[in-house]
Short mmCIF file of N, CA, C and O and ligand atoms in Angstrom, two decimals:
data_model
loop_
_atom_site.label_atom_id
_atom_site.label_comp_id
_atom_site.label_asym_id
_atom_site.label_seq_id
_atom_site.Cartn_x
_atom_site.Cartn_y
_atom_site.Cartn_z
N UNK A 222 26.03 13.74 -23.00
CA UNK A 222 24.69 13.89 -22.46
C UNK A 222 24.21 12.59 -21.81
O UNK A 222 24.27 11.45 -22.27
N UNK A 223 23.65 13.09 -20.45
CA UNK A 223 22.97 11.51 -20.22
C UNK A 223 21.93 10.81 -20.62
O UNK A 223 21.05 11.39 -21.25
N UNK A 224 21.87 9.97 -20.46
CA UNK A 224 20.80 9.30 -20.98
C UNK A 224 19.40 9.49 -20.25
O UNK A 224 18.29 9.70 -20.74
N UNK A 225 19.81 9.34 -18.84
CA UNK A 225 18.63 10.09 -17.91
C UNK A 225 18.21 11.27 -17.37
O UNK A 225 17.87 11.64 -16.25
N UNK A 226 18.32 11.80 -18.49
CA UNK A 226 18.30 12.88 -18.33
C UNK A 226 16.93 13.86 -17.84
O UNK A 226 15.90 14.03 -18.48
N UNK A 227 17.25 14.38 -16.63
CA UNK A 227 16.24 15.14 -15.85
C UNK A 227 15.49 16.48 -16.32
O UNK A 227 16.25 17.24 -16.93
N UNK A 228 13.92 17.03 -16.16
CA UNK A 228 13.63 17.91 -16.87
C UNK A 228 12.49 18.30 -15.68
O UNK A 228 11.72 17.53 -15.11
N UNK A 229 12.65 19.75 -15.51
CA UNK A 229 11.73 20.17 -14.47
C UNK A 229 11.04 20.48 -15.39
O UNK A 229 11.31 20.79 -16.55
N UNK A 230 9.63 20.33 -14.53
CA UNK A 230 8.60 20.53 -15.06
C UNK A 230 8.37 21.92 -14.46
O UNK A 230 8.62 22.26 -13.30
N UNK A 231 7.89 22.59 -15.35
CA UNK A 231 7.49 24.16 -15.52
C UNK A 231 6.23 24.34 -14.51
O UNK A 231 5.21 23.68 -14.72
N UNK A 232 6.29 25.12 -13.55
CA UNK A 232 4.82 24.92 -12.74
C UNK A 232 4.08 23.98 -12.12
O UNK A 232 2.90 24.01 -11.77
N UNK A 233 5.27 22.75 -11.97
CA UNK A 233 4.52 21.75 -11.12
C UNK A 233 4.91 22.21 -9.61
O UNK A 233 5.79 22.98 -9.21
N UNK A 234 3.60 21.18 -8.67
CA UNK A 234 3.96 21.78 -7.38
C UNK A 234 4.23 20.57 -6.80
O UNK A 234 3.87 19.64 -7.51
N UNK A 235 4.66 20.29 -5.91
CA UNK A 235 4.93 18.82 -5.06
C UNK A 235 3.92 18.76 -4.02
O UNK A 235 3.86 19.56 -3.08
N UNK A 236 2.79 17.34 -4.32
CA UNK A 236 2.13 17.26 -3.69
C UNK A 236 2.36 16.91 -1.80
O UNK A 236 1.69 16.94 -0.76
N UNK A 237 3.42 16.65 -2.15
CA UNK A 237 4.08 16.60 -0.28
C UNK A 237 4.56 17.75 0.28
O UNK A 237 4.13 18.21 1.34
N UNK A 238 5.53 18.28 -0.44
CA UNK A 238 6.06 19.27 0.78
C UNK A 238 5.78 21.21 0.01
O UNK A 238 6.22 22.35 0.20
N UNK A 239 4.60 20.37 -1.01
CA UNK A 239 4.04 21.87 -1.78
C UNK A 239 4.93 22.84 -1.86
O UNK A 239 4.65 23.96 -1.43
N UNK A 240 6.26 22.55 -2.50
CA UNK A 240 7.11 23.81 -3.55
C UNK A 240 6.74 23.35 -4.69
O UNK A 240 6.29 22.33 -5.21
N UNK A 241 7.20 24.88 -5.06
CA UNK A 241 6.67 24.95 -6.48
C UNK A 241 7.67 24.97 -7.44
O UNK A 241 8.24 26.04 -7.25
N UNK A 242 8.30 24.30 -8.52
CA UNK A 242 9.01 24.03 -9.86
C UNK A 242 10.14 22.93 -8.83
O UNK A 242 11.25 22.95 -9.36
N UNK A 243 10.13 22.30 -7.92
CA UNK A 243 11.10 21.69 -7.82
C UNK A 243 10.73 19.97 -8.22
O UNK A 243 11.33 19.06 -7.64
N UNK A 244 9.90 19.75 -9.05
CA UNK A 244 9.50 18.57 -9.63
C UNK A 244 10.32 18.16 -10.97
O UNK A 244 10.23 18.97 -11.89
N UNK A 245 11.00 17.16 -11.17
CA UNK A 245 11.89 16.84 -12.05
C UNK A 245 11.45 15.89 -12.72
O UNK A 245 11.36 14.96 -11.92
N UNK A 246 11.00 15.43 -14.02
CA UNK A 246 10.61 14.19 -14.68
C UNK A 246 12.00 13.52 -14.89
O UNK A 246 13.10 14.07 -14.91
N UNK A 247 11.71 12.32 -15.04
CA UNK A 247 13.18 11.52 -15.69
C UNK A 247 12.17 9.94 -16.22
O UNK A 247 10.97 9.69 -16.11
N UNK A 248 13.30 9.14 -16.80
CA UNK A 248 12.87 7.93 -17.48
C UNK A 248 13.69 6.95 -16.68
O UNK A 248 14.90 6.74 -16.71
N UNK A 249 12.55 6.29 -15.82
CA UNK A 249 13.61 4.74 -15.24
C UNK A 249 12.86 3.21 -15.82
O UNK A 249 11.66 2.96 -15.91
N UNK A 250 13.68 2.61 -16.06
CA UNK A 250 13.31 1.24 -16.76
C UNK A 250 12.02 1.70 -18.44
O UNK A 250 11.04 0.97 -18.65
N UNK A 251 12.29 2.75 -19.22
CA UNK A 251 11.06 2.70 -19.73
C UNK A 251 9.73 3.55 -18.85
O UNK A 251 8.55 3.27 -19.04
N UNK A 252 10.07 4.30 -18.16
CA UNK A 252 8.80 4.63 -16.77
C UNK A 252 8.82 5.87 -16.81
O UNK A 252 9.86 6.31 -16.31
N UNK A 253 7.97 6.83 -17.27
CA UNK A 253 8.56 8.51 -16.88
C UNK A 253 7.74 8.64 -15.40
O UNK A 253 6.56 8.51 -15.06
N UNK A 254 8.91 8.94 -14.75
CA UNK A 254 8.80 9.16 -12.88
C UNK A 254 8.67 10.64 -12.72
O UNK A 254 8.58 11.31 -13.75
N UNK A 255 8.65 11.15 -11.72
CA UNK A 255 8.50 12.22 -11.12
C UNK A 255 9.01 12.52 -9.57
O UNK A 255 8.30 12.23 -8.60
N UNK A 256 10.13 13.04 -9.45
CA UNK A 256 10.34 13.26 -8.16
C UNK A 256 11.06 15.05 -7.97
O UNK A 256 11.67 15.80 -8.73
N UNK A 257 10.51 15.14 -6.34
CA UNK A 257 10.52 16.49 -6.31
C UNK A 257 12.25 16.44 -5.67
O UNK A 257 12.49 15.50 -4.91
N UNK A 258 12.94 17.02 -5.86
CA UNK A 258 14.34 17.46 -5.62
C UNK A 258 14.17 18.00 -4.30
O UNK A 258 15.22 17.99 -3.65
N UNK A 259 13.21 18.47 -3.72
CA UNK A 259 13.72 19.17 -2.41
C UNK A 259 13.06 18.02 -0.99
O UNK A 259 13.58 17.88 0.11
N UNK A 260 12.00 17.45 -1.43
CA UNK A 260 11.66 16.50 -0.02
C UNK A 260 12.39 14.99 -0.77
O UNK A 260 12.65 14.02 -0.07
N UNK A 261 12.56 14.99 -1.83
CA UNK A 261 12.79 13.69 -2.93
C UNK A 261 11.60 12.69 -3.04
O UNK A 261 11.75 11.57 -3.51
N UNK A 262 10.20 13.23 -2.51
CA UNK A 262 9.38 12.40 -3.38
C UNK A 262 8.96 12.27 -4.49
O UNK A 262 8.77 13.10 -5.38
N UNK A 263 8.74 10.85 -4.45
CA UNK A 263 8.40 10.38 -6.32
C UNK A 263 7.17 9.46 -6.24
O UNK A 263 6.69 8.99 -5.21
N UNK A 264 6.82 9.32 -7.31
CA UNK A 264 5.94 8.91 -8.02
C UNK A 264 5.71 8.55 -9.74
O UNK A 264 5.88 9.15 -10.80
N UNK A 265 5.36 7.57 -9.44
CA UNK A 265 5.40 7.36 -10.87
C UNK A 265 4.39 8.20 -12.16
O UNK A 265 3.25 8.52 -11.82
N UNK A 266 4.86 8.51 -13.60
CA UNK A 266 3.79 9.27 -13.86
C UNK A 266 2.14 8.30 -14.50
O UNK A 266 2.18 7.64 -15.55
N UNK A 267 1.19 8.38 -13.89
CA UNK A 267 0.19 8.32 -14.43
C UNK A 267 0.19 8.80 -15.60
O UNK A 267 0.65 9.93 -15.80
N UNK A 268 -0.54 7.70 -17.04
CA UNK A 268 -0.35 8.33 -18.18
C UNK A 268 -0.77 9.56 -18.41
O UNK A 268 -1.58 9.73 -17.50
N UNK A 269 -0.73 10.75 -19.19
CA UNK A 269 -1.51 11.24 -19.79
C UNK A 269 -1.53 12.52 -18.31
O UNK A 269 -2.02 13.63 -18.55
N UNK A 270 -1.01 12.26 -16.97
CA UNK A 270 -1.83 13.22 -15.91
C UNK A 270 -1.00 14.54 -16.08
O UNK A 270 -1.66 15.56 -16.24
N UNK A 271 0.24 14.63 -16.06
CA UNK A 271 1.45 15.37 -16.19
C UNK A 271 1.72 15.87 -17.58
O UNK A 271 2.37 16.90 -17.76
N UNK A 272 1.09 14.97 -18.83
CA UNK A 272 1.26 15.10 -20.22
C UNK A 272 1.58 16.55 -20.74
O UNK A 272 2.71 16.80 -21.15
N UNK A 273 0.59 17.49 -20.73
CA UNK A 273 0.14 18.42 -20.46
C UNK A 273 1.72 19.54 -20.17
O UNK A 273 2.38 19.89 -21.15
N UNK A 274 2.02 19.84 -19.14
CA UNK A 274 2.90 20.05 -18.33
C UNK A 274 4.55 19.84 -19.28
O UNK A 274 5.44 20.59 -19.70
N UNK A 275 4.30 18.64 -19.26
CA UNK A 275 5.72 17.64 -19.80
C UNK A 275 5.61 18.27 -21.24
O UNK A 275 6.72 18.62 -21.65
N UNK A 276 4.49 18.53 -22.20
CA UNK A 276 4.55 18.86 -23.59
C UNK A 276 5.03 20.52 -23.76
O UNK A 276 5.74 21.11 -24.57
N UNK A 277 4.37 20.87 -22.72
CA UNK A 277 4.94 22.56 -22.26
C UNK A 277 6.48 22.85 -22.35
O UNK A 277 7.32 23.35 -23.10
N UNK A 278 6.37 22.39 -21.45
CA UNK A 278 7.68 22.23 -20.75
C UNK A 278 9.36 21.85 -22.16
O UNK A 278 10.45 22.41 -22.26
N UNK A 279 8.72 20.65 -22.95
CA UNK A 279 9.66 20.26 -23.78
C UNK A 279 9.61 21.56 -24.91
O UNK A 279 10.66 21.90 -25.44
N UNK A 280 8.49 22.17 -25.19
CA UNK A 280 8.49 23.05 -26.47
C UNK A 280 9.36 24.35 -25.36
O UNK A 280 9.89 25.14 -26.14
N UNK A 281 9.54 24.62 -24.47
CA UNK A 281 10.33 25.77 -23.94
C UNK A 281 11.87 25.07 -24.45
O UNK A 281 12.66 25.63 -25.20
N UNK A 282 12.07 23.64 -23.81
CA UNK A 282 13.36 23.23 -24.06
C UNK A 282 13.69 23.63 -25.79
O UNK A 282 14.55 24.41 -26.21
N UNK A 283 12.97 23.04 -26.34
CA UNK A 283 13.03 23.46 -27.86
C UNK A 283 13.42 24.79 -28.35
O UNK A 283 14.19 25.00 -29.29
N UNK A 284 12.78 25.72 -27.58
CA UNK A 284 12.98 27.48 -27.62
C UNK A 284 14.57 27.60 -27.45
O UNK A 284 15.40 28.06 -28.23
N UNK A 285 14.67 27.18 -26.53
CA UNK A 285 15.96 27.74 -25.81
C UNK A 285 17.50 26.37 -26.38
O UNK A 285 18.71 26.57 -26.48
N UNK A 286 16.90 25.44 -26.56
CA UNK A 286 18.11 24.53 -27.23
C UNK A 286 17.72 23.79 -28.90
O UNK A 286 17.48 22.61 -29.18
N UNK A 287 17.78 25.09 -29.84
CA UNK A 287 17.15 24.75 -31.19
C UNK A 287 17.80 23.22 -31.61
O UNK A 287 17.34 22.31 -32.32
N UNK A 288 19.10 23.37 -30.84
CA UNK A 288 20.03 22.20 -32.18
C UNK A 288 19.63 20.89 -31.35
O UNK A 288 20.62 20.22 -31.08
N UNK A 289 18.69 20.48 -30.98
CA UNK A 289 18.25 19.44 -29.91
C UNK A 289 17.50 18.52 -30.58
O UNK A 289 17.02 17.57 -29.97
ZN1 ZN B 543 8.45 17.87 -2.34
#
């Protein structure tokens, strides 16, 4: 498993090229980023803005990969 390991976020939309679920969180230096896979913009996450989303998102991972 990698270590940087990438996690779409469930229902995010990309504020640039506005698709919808192609937003991927990941961890660089300590940093949870955000970039969309289809235009590849990123951004860094503002604390707390994405939180929300990202907490969603991990309890589905949880559903679907118990031994995690
Ligand atoms: Zn985009």
């Amino acid at each position: 498993m990698s270590k940087n390991k990438r996690r779409f976020i469930s229902g995010a939309t990309c504020p640039k090229c506005d698709s919808m679920d192609t937003m991927v969180l990941f961890l660089e230096n300590n940093v949870e980023k955000v970039e969309c896979v289809k235009c590849h913009h990123q951004m860094v996450q503002p604390e707390g803005a994405v939180q929300g989303a990202t907490r969603q998102f991990e309890q589905v991972i949880g559903v679907f990969t118990p031994d995690e």
